[in-house]
Coordinates of N, CA and C in Angstrom, one line a residue:
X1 N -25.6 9.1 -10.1 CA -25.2 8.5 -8.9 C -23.7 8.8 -8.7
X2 N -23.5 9.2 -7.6 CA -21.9 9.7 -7.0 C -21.0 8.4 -7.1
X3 N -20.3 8.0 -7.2 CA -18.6 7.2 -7.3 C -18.7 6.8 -6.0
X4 N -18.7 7.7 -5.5 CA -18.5 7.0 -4.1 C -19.5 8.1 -2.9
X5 N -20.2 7.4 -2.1 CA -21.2 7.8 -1.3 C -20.3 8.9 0.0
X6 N -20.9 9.9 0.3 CA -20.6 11.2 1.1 C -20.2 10.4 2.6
X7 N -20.9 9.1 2.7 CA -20.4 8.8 4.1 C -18.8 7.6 4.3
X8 N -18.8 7.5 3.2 CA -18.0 6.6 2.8 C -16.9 6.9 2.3
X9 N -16.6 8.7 1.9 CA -15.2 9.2 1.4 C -14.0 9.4 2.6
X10 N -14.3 9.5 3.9 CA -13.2 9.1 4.8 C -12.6 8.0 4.7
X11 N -13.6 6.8 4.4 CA -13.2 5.1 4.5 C -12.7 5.0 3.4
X12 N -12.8 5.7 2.2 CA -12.0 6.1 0.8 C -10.4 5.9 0.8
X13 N -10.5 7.2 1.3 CA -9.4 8.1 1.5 C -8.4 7.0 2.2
X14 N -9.1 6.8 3.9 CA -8.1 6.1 4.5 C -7.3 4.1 3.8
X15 N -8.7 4.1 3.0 CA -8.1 2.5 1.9 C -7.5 3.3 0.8
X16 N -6.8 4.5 0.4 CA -6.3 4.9 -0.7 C -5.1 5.2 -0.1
X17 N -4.9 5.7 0.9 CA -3.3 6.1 1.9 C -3.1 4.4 2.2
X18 N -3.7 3.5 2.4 CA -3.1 2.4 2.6 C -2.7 1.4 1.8
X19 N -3.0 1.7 0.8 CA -3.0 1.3 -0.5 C -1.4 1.7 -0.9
X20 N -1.7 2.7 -0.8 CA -0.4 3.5 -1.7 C 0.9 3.6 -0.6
X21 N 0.7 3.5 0.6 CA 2.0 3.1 1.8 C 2.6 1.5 1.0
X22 N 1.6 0.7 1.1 CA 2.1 -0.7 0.8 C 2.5 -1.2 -0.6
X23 N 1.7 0.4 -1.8 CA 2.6 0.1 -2.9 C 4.1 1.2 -2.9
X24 N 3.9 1.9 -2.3 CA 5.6 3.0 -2.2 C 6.4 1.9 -1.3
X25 N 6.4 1.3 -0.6 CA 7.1 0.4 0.2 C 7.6 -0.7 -0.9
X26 N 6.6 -1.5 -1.4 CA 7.2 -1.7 -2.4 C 7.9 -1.5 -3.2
X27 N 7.6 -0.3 -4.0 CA 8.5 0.4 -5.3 C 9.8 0.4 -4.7
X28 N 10.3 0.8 -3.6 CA 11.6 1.1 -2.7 C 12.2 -0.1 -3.2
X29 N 11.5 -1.8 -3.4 CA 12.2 -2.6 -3.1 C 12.5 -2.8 -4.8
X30 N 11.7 -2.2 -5.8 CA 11.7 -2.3 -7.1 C 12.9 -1.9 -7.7
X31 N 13.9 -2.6 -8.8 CA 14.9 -2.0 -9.4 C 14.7 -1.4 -10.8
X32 N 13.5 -2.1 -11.2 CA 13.4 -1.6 -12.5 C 11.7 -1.2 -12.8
X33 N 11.7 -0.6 -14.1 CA 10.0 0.1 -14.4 C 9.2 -1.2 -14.2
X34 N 9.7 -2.3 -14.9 CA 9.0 -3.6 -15.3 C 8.3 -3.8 -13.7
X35 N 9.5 -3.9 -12.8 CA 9.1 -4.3 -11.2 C 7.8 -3.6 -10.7
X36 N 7.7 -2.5 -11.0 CA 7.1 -1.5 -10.7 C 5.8 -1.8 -11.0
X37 N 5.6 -1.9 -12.4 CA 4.5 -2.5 -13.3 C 3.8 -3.3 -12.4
X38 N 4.2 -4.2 -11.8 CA 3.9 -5.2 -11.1 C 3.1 -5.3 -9.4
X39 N 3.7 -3.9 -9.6 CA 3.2 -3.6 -7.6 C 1.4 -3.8 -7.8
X40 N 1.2 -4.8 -6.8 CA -0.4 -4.7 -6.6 C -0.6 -5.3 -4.9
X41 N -0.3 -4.4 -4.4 CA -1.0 -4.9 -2.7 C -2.1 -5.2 -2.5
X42 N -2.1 -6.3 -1.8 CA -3.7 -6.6 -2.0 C -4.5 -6.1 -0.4
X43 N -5.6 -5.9 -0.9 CA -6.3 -5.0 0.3 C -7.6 -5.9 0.3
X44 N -8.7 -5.9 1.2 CA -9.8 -7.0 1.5 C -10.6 -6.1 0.1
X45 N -11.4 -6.6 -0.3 CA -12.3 -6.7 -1.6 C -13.1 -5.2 -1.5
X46 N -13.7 -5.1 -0.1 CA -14.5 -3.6 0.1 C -13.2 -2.3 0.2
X47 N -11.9 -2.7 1.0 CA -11.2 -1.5 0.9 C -10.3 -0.9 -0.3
X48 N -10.6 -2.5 -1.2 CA -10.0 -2.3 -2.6 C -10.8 -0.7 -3.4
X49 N -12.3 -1.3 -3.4 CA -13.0 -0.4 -4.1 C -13.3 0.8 -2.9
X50 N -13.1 0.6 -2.3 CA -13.2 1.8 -1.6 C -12.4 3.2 -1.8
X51 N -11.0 2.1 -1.9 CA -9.8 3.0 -2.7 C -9.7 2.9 -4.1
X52 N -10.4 2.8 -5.0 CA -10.5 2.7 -6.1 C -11.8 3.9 -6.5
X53 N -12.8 3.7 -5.4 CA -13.8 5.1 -5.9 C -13.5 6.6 -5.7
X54 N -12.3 6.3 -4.4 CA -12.4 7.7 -3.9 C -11.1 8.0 -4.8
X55 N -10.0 7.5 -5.4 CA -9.2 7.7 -6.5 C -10.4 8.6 -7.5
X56 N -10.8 7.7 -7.9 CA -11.8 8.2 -9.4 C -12.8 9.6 -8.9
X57 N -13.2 10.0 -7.2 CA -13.6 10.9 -7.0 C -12.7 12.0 -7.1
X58 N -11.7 11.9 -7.1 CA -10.6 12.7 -6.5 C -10.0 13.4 -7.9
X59 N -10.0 12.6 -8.8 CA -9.9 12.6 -10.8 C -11.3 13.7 -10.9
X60 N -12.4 13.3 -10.5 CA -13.5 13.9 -10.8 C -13.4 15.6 -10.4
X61 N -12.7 15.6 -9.4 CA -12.7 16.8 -8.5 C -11.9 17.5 -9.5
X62 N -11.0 17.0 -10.4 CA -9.3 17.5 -10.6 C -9.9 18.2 -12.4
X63 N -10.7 17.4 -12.8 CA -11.0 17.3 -14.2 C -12.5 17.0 -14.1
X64 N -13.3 18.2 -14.0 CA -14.6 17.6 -14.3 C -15.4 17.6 -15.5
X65 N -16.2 17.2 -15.7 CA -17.3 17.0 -17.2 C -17.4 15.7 -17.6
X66 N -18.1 15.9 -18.7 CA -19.2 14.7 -19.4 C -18.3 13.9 -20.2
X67 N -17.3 14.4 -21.0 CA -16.5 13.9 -22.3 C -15.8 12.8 -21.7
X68 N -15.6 12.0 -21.1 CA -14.5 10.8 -21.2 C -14.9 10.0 -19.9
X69 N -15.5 8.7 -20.4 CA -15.5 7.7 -19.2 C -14.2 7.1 -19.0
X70 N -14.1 6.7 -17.8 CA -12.9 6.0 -16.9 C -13.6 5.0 -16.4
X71 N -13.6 3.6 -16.8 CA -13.8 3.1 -16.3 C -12.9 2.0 -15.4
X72 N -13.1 1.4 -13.7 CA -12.1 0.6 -13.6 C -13.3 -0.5 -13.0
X73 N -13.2 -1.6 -13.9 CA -14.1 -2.4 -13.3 C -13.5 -3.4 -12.3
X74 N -14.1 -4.2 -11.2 CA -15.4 -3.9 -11.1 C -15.8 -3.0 -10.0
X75 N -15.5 -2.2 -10.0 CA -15.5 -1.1 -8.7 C -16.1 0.3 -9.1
X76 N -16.0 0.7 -10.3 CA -16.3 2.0 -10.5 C -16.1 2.7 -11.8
X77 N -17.1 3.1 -12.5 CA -16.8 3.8 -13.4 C -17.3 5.9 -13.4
X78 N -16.3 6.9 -13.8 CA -17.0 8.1 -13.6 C -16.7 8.9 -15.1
X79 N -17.6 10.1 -15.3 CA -17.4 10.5 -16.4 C -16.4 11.9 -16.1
X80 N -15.4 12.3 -16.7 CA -14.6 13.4 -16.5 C -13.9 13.9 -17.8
X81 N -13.8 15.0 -17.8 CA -13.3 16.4 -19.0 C -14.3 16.9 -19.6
X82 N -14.0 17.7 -20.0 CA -15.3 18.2 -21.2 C -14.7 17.9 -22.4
X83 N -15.9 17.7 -23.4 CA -16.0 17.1 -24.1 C -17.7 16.7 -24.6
X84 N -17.7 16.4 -25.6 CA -19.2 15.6 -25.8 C -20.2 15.4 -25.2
X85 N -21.4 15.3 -24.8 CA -21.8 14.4 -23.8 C -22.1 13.1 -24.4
X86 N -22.4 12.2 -23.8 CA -23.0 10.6 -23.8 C -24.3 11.1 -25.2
X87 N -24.0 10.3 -26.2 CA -25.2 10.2 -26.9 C -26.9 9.4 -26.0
X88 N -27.7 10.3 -26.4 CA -28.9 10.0 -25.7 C -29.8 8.3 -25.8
X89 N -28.9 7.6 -26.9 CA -29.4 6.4 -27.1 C -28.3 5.6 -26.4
X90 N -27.5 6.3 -26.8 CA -26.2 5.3 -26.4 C -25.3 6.4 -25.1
X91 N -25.0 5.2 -24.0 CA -24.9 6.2 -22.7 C -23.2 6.4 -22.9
X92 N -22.5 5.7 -23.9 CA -20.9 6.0 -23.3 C -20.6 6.6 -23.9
X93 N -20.1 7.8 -23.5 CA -19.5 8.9 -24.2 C -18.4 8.2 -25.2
X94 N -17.7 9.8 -26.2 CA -17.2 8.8 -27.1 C -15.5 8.5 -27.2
X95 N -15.1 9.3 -25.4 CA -13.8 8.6 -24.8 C -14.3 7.5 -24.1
X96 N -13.5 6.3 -24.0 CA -13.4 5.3 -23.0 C -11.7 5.3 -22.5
X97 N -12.1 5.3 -21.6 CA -10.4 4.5 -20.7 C -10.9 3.6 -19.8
X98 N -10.0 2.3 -19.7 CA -10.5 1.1 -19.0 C -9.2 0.8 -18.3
X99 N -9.2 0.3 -17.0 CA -8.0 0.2 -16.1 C -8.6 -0.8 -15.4
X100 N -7.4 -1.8 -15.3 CA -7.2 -3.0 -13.7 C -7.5 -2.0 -12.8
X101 N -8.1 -2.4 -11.0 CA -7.9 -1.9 -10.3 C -6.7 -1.6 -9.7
X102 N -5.1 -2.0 -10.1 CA -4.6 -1.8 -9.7 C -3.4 -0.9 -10.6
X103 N -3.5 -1.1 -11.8 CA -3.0 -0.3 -12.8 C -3.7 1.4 -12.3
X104 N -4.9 1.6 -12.0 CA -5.6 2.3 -11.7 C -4.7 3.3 -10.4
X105 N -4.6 2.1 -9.2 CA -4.1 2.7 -7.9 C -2.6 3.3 -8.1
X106 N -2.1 2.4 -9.2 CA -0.6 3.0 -9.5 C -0.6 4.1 -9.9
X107 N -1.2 4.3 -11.1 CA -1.1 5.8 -11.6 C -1.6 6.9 -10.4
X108 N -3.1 6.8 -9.5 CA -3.2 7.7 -8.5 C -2.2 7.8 -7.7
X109 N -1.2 6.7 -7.4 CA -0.5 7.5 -6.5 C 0.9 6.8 -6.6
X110 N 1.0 7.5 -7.9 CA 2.3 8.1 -8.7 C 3.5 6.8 -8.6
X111 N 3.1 5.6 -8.7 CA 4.3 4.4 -8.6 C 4.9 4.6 -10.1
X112 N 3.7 4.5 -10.9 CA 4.0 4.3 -12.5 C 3.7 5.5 -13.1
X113 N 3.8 5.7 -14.2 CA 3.5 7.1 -14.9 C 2.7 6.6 -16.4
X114 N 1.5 7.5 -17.1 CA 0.7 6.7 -17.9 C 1.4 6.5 -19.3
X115 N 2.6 6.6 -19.4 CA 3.6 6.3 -20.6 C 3.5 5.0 -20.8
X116 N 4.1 4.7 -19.4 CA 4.4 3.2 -18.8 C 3.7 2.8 -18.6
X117 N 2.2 2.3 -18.4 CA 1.1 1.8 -18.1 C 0.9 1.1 -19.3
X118 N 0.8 2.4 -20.4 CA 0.1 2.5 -21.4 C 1.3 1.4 -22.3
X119 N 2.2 1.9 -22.7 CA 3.8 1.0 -23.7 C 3.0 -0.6 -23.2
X120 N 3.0 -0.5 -21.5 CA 2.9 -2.5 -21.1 C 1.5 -2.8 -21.6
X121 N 1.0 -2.4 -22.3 CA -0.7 -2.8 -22.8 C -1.9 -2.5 -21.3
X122 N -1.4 -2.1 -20.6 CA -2.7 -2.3 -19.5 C -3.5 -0.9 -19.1
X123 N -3.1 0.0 -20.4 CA -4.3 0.6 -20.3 C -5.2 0.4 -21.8
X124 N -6.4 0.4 -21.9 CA -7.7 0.3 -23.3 C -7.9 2.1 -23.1
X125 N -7.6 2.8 -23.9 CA -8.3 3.6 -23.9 C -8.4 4.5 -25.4
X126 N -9.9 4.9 -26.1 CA -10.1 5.0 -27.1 C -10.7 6.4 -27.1
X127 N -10.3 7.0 -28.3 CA -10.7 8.7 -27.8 C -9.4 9.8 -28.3
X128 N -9.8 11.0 -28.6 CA -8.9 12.1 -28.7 C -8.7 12.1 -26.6
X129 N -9.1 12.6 -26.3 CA -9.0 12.4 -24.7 C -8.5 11.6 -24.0
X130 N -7.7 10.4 -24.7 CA -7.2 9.2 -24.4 C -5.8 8.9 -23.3
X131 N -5.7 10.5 -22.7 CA -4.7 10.5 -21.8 C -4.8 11.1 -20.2
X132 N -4.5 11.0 -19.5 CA -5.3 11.4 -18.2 C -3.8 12.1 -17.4
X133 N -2.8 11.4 -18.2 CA -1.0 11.9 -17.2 C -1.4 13.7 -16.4
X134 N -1.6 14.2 -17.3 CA -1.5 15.7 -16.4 C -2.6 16.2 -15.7
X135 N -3.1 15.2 -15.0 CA -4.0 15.0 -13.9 C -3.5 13.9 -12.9
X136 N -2.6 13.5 -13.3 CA -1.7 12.1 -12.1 C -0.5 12.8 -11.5
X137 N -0.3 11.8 -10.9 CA -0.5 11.5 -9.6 C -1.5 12.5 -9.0
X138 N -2.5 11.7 -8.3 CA -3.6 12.7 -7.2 C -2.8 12.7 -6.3
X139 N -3.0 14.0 -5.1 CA -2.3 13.8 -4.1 C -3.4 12.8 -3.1
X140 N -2.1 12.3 -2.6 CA -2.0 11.4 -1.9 C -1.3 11.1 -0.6
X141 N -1.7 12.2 0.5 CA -0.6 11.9 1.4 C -1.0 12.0 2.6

């Protein structure tokens, strides 16, 4: 099953540009990384994941394959890099990365960088594969 449905990647897109106007507007007002850390605009609950799937589609486009889930609950999880596949009994491959939805929106469009995500505890992720930075910022404009 696709991340996000073919009719629904404009309505993506357009809650992921709005998302990320209301967090760069922010950052402007930010002095330090910590502040930054912090940015989470809030968007109504469907444009949240709306911009949270078409992020994780856009990762999929950038980096494809089986080896490493991304999970950002509760909106979406996709599998991306090569690597392994998912053991046949057991479906999670044997990277995980787990993201807030909004730790998530930061890194796609480039507030935070995954150093800094990662140092403040708010990314989980387990795996040689355990890093995603040279695939961030998606564009986003």
């Amino acid at each position: 099953m696709p991340v996000i449905k073919a009719e629904d990647i404009l309505e993506g897109e357009t809650a992921l540009r709005q998302w990320a106007g209301l967090a760069r507007a922010a950052a402007v007002q930010a002095h330090t990384s910590s502040e930054r850390l912090t940015i989470a605009p809030r968007l109504g609950r469907r444009q949240m994941a709306m911009a949270v799937r078409y992020a994780l589609y856009m990762l999929q486009l950038r980096a494809p394959g089986p080896g490493v889930e991304v999970r950002v609950a509760p909106f979406a999880a996709v599998k991306v890099l090569d690597g392994p596949k998912s053991d046949p009994h057991n479906l999670t491959p044997p990277d995980v990365i787990e993201l807030e939805p909004a730790v998530w929106l930061r890194l796609a469009c480039g507030i935070t960088r995954w150093d800094e995500e990662r140092e403040a505890g708010h990314i989980s992720a387990m795996g040689e594969r355990d890093n995603l930075s040279r695939f961030l910022p998606l564009p986003v404009d």
